[in-house]
């Protein structure tokens, strides 16, 4: 097995419970051979991923069809806000290819973040809005 490092990081819009993970890799030994999962840890780089203890680790088999699912230790994957998957090895190729990552589970609660500052007008003020006549259009404002 060759070492071809790959990290995939995913942030969810709501906390999730993950039951299983499916990985479809490439042919000719480019599929990942090992997968390590870290939850709710932002900013993991390659040195962190190799030195940190994962929440769970799997030895993978070459899966080109997407029929295999790897079960999680469900009690450890209950309130997942972000998931980092580390693929430290493949099946003896120079590069690692992943064509699909599937997650099965359920959302627990929606995260509510401020998107933008919004101003609502209860009653429009005509002086705030140009009429067609004022902006060079044909019709004038009728009151």
mmCIF file with all atom_site columns, C-alpha atoms in Angstrom:
data_model
loop_
_atom_site.group_PDB
_atom_site.id
_atom_site.type_symbol
_atom_site.label_atom_id
_atom_site.label_alt_id
_atom_site.label_comp_id
_atom_site.label_asym_id
_atom_site.label_entity_id
_atom_site.label_seq_id
_atom_site.pdbx_PDB_ins_code
_atom_site.Cartn_x
_atom_site.Cartn_y
_atom_site.Cartn_z
_atom_site.occupancy
_atom_site.B_iso_or_equiv
_atom_site.pdbx_formal_charge
_atom_site.auth_seq_id
_atom_site.auth_comp_id
_atom_site.auth_asym_id
_atom_site.auth_atom_id
_atom_site.pdbx_PDB_model_num
ATOM 1   C CA . UNK A 1 1   ? 0.000   0.000  0.000   1.00 0.00 ? 1   UNK A CA 1
ATOM 2   C CA . UNK A 1 2   ? 1.248   3.428  -0.891  1.00 0.00 ? 2   UNK A CA 1
ATOM 3   C CA . UNK A 1 3   ? 0.800   6.588  1.089   1.00 0.00 ? 3   UNK A CA 1
ATOM 4   C CA . UNK A 1 4   ? -1.264  9.112  -0.832  1.00 0.00 ? 4   UNK A CA 1
ATOM 5   C CA . UNK A 1 5   ? -2.738  11.595 1.598   1.00 0.00 ? 5   UNK A CA 1
ATOM 6   C CA . UNK A 1 6   ? -6.164  13.090 1.026   1.00 0.00 ? 6   UNK A CA 1
ATOM 7   C CA . UNK A 1 7   ? -8.373  15.078 3.407   1.00 0.00 ? 7   UNK A CA 1
ATOM 8   C CA . UNK A 1 8   ? -12.047 15.911 2.822   1.00 0.00 ? 8   UNK A CA 1
ATOM 9   C CA . UNK A 1 9   ? -13.739 18.393 5.155   1.00 0.00 ? 9   UNK A CA 1
ATOM 10  C CA . UNK A 1 10  ? -17.505 18.993 5.204   1.00 0.00 ? 10  UNK A CA 1
ATOM 11  C CA . UNK A 1 11  ? -19.513 21.451 7.335   1.00 0.00 ? 11  UNK A CA 1
ATOM 12  C CA . UNK A 1 12  ? -23.227 20.833 7.720   1.00 0.00 ? 12  UNK A CA 1
ATOM 13  C CA . UNK A 1 13  ? -26.001 23.442 7.922   1.00 0.00 ? 13  UNK A CA 1
ATOM 14  C CA . UNK A 1 14  ? -27.481 21.540 10.840  1.00 0.00 ? 14  UNK A CA 1
ATOM 15  C CA . UNK A 1 15  ? -26.103 19.039 13.334  1.00 0.00 ? 15  UNK A CA 1
ATOM 16  C CA . UNK A 1 16  ? -26.437 15.499 12.004  1.00 0.00 ? 16  UNK A CA 1
ATOM 17  C CA . UNK A 1 17  ? -26.349 11.919 13.241  1.00 0.00 ? 17  UNK A CA 1
ATOM 18  C CA . UNK A 1 18  ? -24.285 9.813  10.834  1.00 0.00 ? 18  UNK A CA 1
ATOM 19  C CA . UNK A 1 19  ? -25.127 6.108  10.606  1.00 0.00 ? 19  UNK A CA 1
ATOM 20  C CA . UNK A 1 20  ? -22.915 5.039  7.710   1.00 0.00 ? 20  UNK A CA 1
ATOM 21  C CA . UNK A 1 21  ? -20.423 6.249  5.103   1.00 0.00 ? 21  UNK A CA 1
ATOM 22  C CA . UNK A 1 22  ? -20.042 4.973  1.543   1.00 0.00 ? 22  UNK A CA 1
ATOM 23  C CA . UNK A 1 23  ? -16.937 5.613  -0.554  1.00 0.00 ? 23  UNK A CA 1
ATOM 24  C CA . UNK A 1 24  ? -16.603 4.990  -4.292  1.00 0.00 ? 24  UNK A CA 1
ATOM 25  C CA . UNK A 1 25  ? -12.971 5.076  -5.338  1.00 0.00 ? 25  UNK A CA 1
ATOM 26  C CA . UNK A 1 26  ? -11.095 4.859  -8.588  1.00 0.00 ? 26  UNK A CA 1
ATOM 27  C CA . UNK A 1 27  ? -9.912  1.785  -10.447 1.00 0.00 ? 27  UNK A CA 1
ATOM 28  C CA . UNK A 1 28  ? -6.428  0.302  -10.776 1.00 0.00 ? 28  UNK A CA 1
ATOM 29  C CA . UNK A 1 29  ? -5.410  0.685  -7.139  1.00 0.00 ? 29  UNK A CA 1
ATOM 30  C CA . UNK A 1 30  ? -6.378  4.366  -6.809  1.00 0.00 ? 30  UNK A CA 1
ATOM 31  C CA . UNK A 1 31  ? -9.211  3.640  -4.350  1.00 0.00 ? 31  UNK A CA 1
ATOM 32  C CA . UNK A 1 32  ? -8.506  4.588  -0.744  1.00 0.00 ? 32  UNK A CA 1
ATOM 33  C CA . UNK A 1 33  ? -7.535  1.636  1.465   1.00 0.00 ? 33  UNK A CA 1
ATOM 34  C CA . UNK A 1 34  ? -8.020  3.328  4.848   1.00 0.00 ? 34  UNK A CA 1
ATOM 35  C CA . UNK A 1 35  ? -10.361 6.019  6.143   1.00 0.00 ? 35  UNK A CA 1
ATOM 36  C CA . UNK A 1 36  ? -10.137 7.957  9.414   1.00 0.00 ? 36  UNK A CA 1
ATOM 37  C CA . UNK A 1 37  ? -12.940 10.229 10.693  1.00 0.00 ? 37  UNK A CA 1
ATOM 38  C CA . UNK A 1 38  ? -12.725 13.332 12.874  1.00 0.00 ? 38  UNK A CA 1
ATOM 39  C CA . UNK A 1 39  ? -15.837 15.203 13.986  1.00 0.00 ? 39  UNK A CA 1
ATOM 40  C CA . UNK A 1 40  ? -16.296 18.842 14.988  1.00 0.00 ? 40  UNK A CA 1
ATOM 41  C CA . UNK A 1 41  ? -12.605 19.648 14.496  1.00 0.00 ? 41  UNK A CA 1
ATOM 42  C CA . UNK A 1 42  ? -11.954 22.570 12.155  1.00 0.00 ? 42  UNK A CA 1
ATOM 43  C CA . UNK A 1 43  ? -8.658  23.286 10.450  1.00 0.00 ? 43  UNK A CA 1
ATOM 44  C CA . UNK A 1 44  ? -7.180  19.799 10.456  1.00 0.00 ? 44  UNK A CA 1
ATOM 45  C CA . UNK A 1 45  ? -4.126  19.573 8.202   1.00 0.00 ? 45  UNK A CA 1
ATOM 46  C CA . UNK A 1 46  ? -2.085  16.535 7.163   1.00 0.00 ? 46  UNK A CA 1
ATOM 47  C CA . UNK A 1 47  ? 0.239   16.556 10.161  1.00 0.00 ? 47  UNK A CA 1
ATOM 48  C CA . UNK A 1 48  ? -2.744  16.930 12.537  1.00 0.00 ? 48  UNK A CA 1
ATOM 49  C CA . UNK A 1 49  ? -4.612  14.098 10.840  1.00 0.00 ? 49  UNK A CA 1
ATOM 50  C CA . UNK A 1 50  ? -1.649  11.738 11.168  1.00 0.00 ? 50  UNK A CA 1
ATOM 51  C CA . UNK A 1 51  ? -0.943  12.548 14.799  1.00 0.00 ? 51  UNK A CA 1
ATOM 52  C CA . UNK A 1 52  ? -4.497  12.919 16.180  1.00 0.00 ? 52  UNK A CA 1
ATOM 53  C CA . UNK A 1 53  ? -6.677  10.065 17.376  1.00 0.00 ? 53  UNK A CA 1
ATOM 54  C CA . UNK A 1 54  ? -9.690  9.684  15.032  1.00 0.00 ? 54  UNK A CA 1
ATOM 55  C CA . UNK A 1 55  ? -13.219 9.107  16.271  1.00 0.00 ? 55  UNK A CA 1
ATOM 56  C CA . UNK A 1 56  ? -13.262 5.985  14.110  1.00 0.00 ? 56  UNK A CA 1
ATOM 57  C CA . UNK A 1 57  ? -11.010 4.291  11.548  1.00 0.00 ? 57  UNK A CA 1
ATOM 58  C CA . UNK A 1 58  ? -11.915 1.788  8.804   1.00 0.00 ? 58  UNK A CA 1
ATOM 59  C CA . UNK A 1 59  ? -9.942  -0.525 6.545   1.00 0.00 ? 59  UNK A CA 1
ATOM 60  C CA . UNK A 1 60  ? -11.648 -0.162 3.156   1.00 0.00 ? 60  UNK A CA 1
ATOM 61  C CA . UNK A 1 61  ? -12.062 -2.516 0.225   1.00 0.00 ? 61  UNK A CA 1
ATOM 62  C CA . UNK A 1 62  ? -12.015 -1.378 -3.388  1.00 0.00 ? 62  UNK A CA 1
ATOM 63  C CA . UNK A 1 63  ? -15.555 -0.211 -4.070  1.00 0.00 ? 63  UNK A CA 1
ATOM 64  C CA . UNK A 1 64  ? -16.242 0.892  -7.639  1.00 0.00 ? 64  UNK A CA 1
ATOM 65  C CA . UNK A 1 65  ? -20.037 0.507  -7.545  1.00 0.00 ? 65  UNK A CA 1
ATOM 66  C CA . UNK A 1 66  ? -21.095 2.230  -4.313  1.00 0.00 ? 66  UNK A CA 1
ATOM 67  C CA . UNK A 1 67  ? -22.789 -0.823 -2.794  1.00 0.00 ? 67  UNK A CA 1
ATOM 68  C CA . UNK A 1 68  ? -20.677 -0.960 0.386   1.00 0.00 ? 68  UNK A CA 1
ATOM 69  C CA . UNK A 1 69  ? -21.503 1.059  3.482   1.00 0.00 ? 69  UNK A CA 1
ATOM 70  C CA . UNK A 1 70  ? -19.218 1.403  6.480   1.00 0.00 ? 70  UNK A CA 1
ATOM 71  C CA . UNK A 1 71  ? -21.180 1.606  9.714   1.00 0.00 ? 71  UNK A CA 1
ATOM 72  C CA . UNK A 1 72  ? -20.199 4.256  12.221  1.00 0.00 ? 72  UNK A CA 1
ATOM 73  C CA . UNK A 1 73  ? -20.027 3.813  15.966  1.00 0.00 ? 73  UNK A CA 1
ATOM 74  C CA . UNK A 1 74  ? -23.383 5.552  16.057  1.00 0.00 ? 74  UNK A CA 1
ATOM 75  C CA . UNK A 1 75  ? -23.087 6.778  19.663  1.00 0.00 ? 75  UNK A CA 1
ATOM 76  C CA . UNK A 1 76  ? -19.966 8.778  18.680  1.00 0.00 ? 76  UNK A CA 1
ATOM 77  C CA . UNK A 1 77  ? -21.568 10.361 15.605  1.00 0.00 ? 77  UNK A CA 1
ATOM 78  C CA . UNK A 1 78  ? -24.597 12.015 17.281  1.00 0.00 ? 78  UNK A CA 1
ATOM 79  C CA . UNK A 1 79  ? -24.026 15.802 17.087  1.00 0.00 ? 79  UNK A CA 1
ATOM 80  C CA . UNK A 1 80  ? -21.827 16.228 14.040  1.00 0.00 ? 80  UNK A CA 1
ATOM 81  C CA . UNK A 1 81  ? -21.464 19.830 12.858  1.00 0.00 ? 81  UNK A CA 1
ATOM 82  C CA . UNK A 1 82  ? -18.430 19.121 10.674  1.00 0.00 ? 82  UNK A CA 1
ATOM 83  C CA . UNK A 1 83  ? -16.829 15.928 9.424   1.00 0.00 ? 83  UNK A CA 1
ATOM 84  C CA . UNK A 1 84  ? -13.228 15.525 8.304   1.00 0.00 ? 84  UNK A CA 1
ATOM 85  C CA . UNK A 1 85  ? -12.291 12.324 6.483   1.00 0.00 ? 85  UNK A CA 1
ATOM 86  C CA . UNK A 1 86  ? -8.606  11.447 6.156   1.00 0.00 ? 86  UNK A CA 1
ATOM 87  C CA . UNK A 1 87  ? -7.504  8.870  3.573   1.00 0.00 ? 87  UNK A CA 1
ATOM 88  C CA . UNK A 1 88  ? -3.865  8.033  4.393   1.00 0.00 ? 88  UNK A CA 1
ATOM 89  C CA . UNK A 1 89  ? -3.437  5.027  2.050   1.00 0.00 ? 89  UNK A CA 1
ATOM 90  C CA . UNK A 1 90  ? -4.650  3.583  -1.226  1.00 0.00 ? 90  UNK A CA 1
ATOM 91  C CA . UNK A 1 91  ? -4.312  0.222  -2.988  1.00 0.00 ? 91  UNK A CA 1
ATOM 92  C CA . UNK A 1 92  ? -0.823  0.724  -4.488  1.00 0.00 ? 92  UNK A CA 1
ATOM 93  C CA . UNK A 1 93  ? -1.156  3.660  -6.880  1.00 0.00 ? 93  UNK A CA 1
ATOM 94  C CA . UNK A 1 94  ? 0.594   7.014  -7.201  1.00 0.00 ? 94  UNK A CA 1
ATOM 95  C CA . UNK A 1 95  ? -2.657  8.945  -6.665  1.00 0.00 ? 95  UNK A CA 1
ATOM 96  C CA . UNK A 1 96  ? -5.871  8.429  -4.725  1.00 0.00 ? 96  UNK A CA 1
ATOM 97  C CA . UNK A 1 97  ? -9.198  8.885  -6.486  1.00 0.00 ? 97  UNK A CA 1
ATOM 98  C CA . UNK A 1 98  ? -12.587 9.283  -4.850  1.00 0.00 ? 98  UNK A CA 1
ATOM 99  C CA . UNK A 1 99  ? -15.624 9.636  -7.082  1.00 0.00 ? 99  UNK A CA 1
ATOM 100 C CA . UNK A 1 100 ? -18.340 9.672  -4.433  1.00 0.00 ? 100 UNK A CA 1
ATOM 101 C CA . UNK A 1 101 ? -18.768 10.053 -0.683  1.00 0.00 ? 101 UNK A CA 1
ATOM 102 C CA . UNK A 1 102 ? -22.203 9.168  0.662   1.00 0.00 ? 102 UNK A CA 1
ATOM 103 C CA . UNK A 1 103 ? -23.416 9.784  4.190   1.00 0.00 ? 103 UNK A CA 1
ATOM 104 C CA . UNK A 1 104 ? -26.519 8.208  5.707   1.00 0.00 ? 104 UNK A CA 1
ATOM 105 C CA . UNK A 1 105 ? -28.082 9.713  8.781   1.00 0.00 ? 105 UNK A CA 1
ATOM 106 C CA . UNK A 1 106 ? -30.459 12.412 9.888   1.00 0.00 ? 106 UNK A CA 1
ATOM 107 C CA . UNK A 1 107 ? -30.439 16.099 10.762  1.00 0.00 ? 107 UNK A CA 1
ATOM 108 C CA . UNK A 1 108 ? -31.037 17.000 14.392  1.00 0.00 ? 108 UNK A CA 1
ATOM 109 C CA . UNK A 1 109 ? -31.573 20.765 14.428  1.00 0.00 ? 109 UNK A CA 1
ATOM 110 C CA . UNK A 1 110 ? -31.151 23.665 12.038  1.00 0.00 ? 110 UNK A CA 1
ATOM 111 C CA . UNK A 1 111 ? -28.386 26.137 12.821  1.00 0.00 ? 111 UNK A CA 1
ATOM 112 C CA . UNK A 1 112 ? -29.532 29.725 12.556  1.00 0.00 ? 112 UNK A CA 1
ATOM 113 C CA . UNK A 1 113 ? -26.832 32.202 11.573  1.00 0.00 ? 113 UNK A CA 1
ATOM 114 C CA . UNK A 1 114 ? -27.133 35.840 10.589  1.00 0.00 ? 114 UNK A CA 1
ATOM 115 C CA . UNK A 1 115 ? -27.009 35.980 6.801   1.00 0.00 ? 115 UNK A CA 1
ATOM 116 C CA . UNK A 1 116 ? -27.193 39.745 6.203   1.00 0.00 ? 116 UNK A CA 1
ATOM 117 C CA . UNK A 1 117 ? -28.628 42.931 7.594   1.00 0.00 ? 117 UNK A CA 1
ATOM 118 C CA . UNK A 1 118 ? -32.122 43.375 6.202   1.00 0.00 ? 118 UNK A CA 1
ATOM 119 C CA . UNK A 1 119 ? -34.180 46.566 6.311   1.00 0.00 ? 119 UNK A CA 1
ATOM 120 C CA . UNK A 1 120 ? -37.950 46.221 6.064   1.00 0.00 ? 120 UNK A CA 1
ATOM 121 C CA . UNK A 1 121 ? -40.295 49.037 5.034   1.00 0.00 ? 121 UNK A CA 1
ATOM 122 C CA . UNK A 1 122 ? -43.672 48.917 6.738   1.00 0.00 ? 122 UNK A CA 1
ATOM 123 C CA . UNK A 1 123 ? -44.900 51.853 4.693   1.00 0.00 ? 123 UNK A CA 1
ATOM 124 C CA . UNK A 1 124 ? -42.841 53.060 1.729   1.00 0.00 ? 124 UNK A CA 1
ATOM 125 C CA . UNK A 1 125 ? -41.749 56.685 1.661   1.00 0.00 ? 125 UNK A CA 1
ATOM 126 C CA . UNK A 1 126 ? -42.308 58.017 -1.901  1.00 0.00 ? 126 UNK A CA 1
ATOM 127 C CA . UNK A 1 127 ? -39.365 60.414 -1.569  1.00 0.00 ? 127 UNK A CA 1
ATOM 128 C CA . UNK A 1 128 ? -37.050 57.372 -1.228  1.00 0.00 ? 128 UNK A CA 1
ATOM 129 C CA . UNK A 1 129 ? -38.069 56.047 -4.653  1.00 0.00 ? 129 UNK A CA 1
ATOM 130 C CA . UNK A 1 130 ? -37.521 57.739 -7.984  1.00 0.00 ? 130 UNK A CA 1
ATOM 131 C CA . UNK A 1 131 ? -40.422 57.887 -10.413 1.00 0.00 ? 131 UNK A CA 1
ATOM 132 C CA . UNK A 1 132 ? -40.053 57.086 -14.095 1.00 0.00 ? 132 UNK A CA 1
ATOM 133 C CA . UNK A 1 133 ? -40.193 60.774 -14.922 1.00 0.00 ? 133 UNK A CA 1
ATOM 134 C CA . UNK A 1 134 ? -37.398 61.569 -12.455 1.00 0.00 ? 134 UNK A CA 1
ATOM 135 C CA . UNK A 1 135 ? -35.222 58.757 -13.752 1.00 0.00 ? 135 UNK A CA 1
ATOM 136 C CA . UNK A 1 136 ? -35.788 59.656 -17.417 1.00 0.00 ? 136 UNK A CA 1
ATOM 137 C CA . UNK A 1 137 ? -38.732 57.311 -18.049 1.00 0.00 ? 137 UNK A CA 1
ATOM 138 C CA . UNK A 1 138 ? -41.934 58.234 -19.872 1.00 0.00 ? 138 UNK A CA 1
ATOM 139 C CA . UNK A 1 139 ? -44.674 58.278 -17.245 1.00 0.00 ? 139 UNK A CA 1
ATOM 140 C CA . UNK A 1 140 ? -44.759 60.505 -14.200 1.00 0.00 ? 140 UNK A CA 1
ATOM 141 C CA . UNK A 1 141 ? -45.706 59.496 -10.682 1.00 0.00 ? 141 UNK A CA 1
ATOM 142 C CA . UNK A 1 142 ? -49.433 59.782 -9.990  1.00 0.00 ? 142 UNK A CA 1
ATOM 143 C CA . UNK A 1 143 ? -50.663 60.283 -6.404  1.00 0.00 ? 143 UNK A CA 1
#
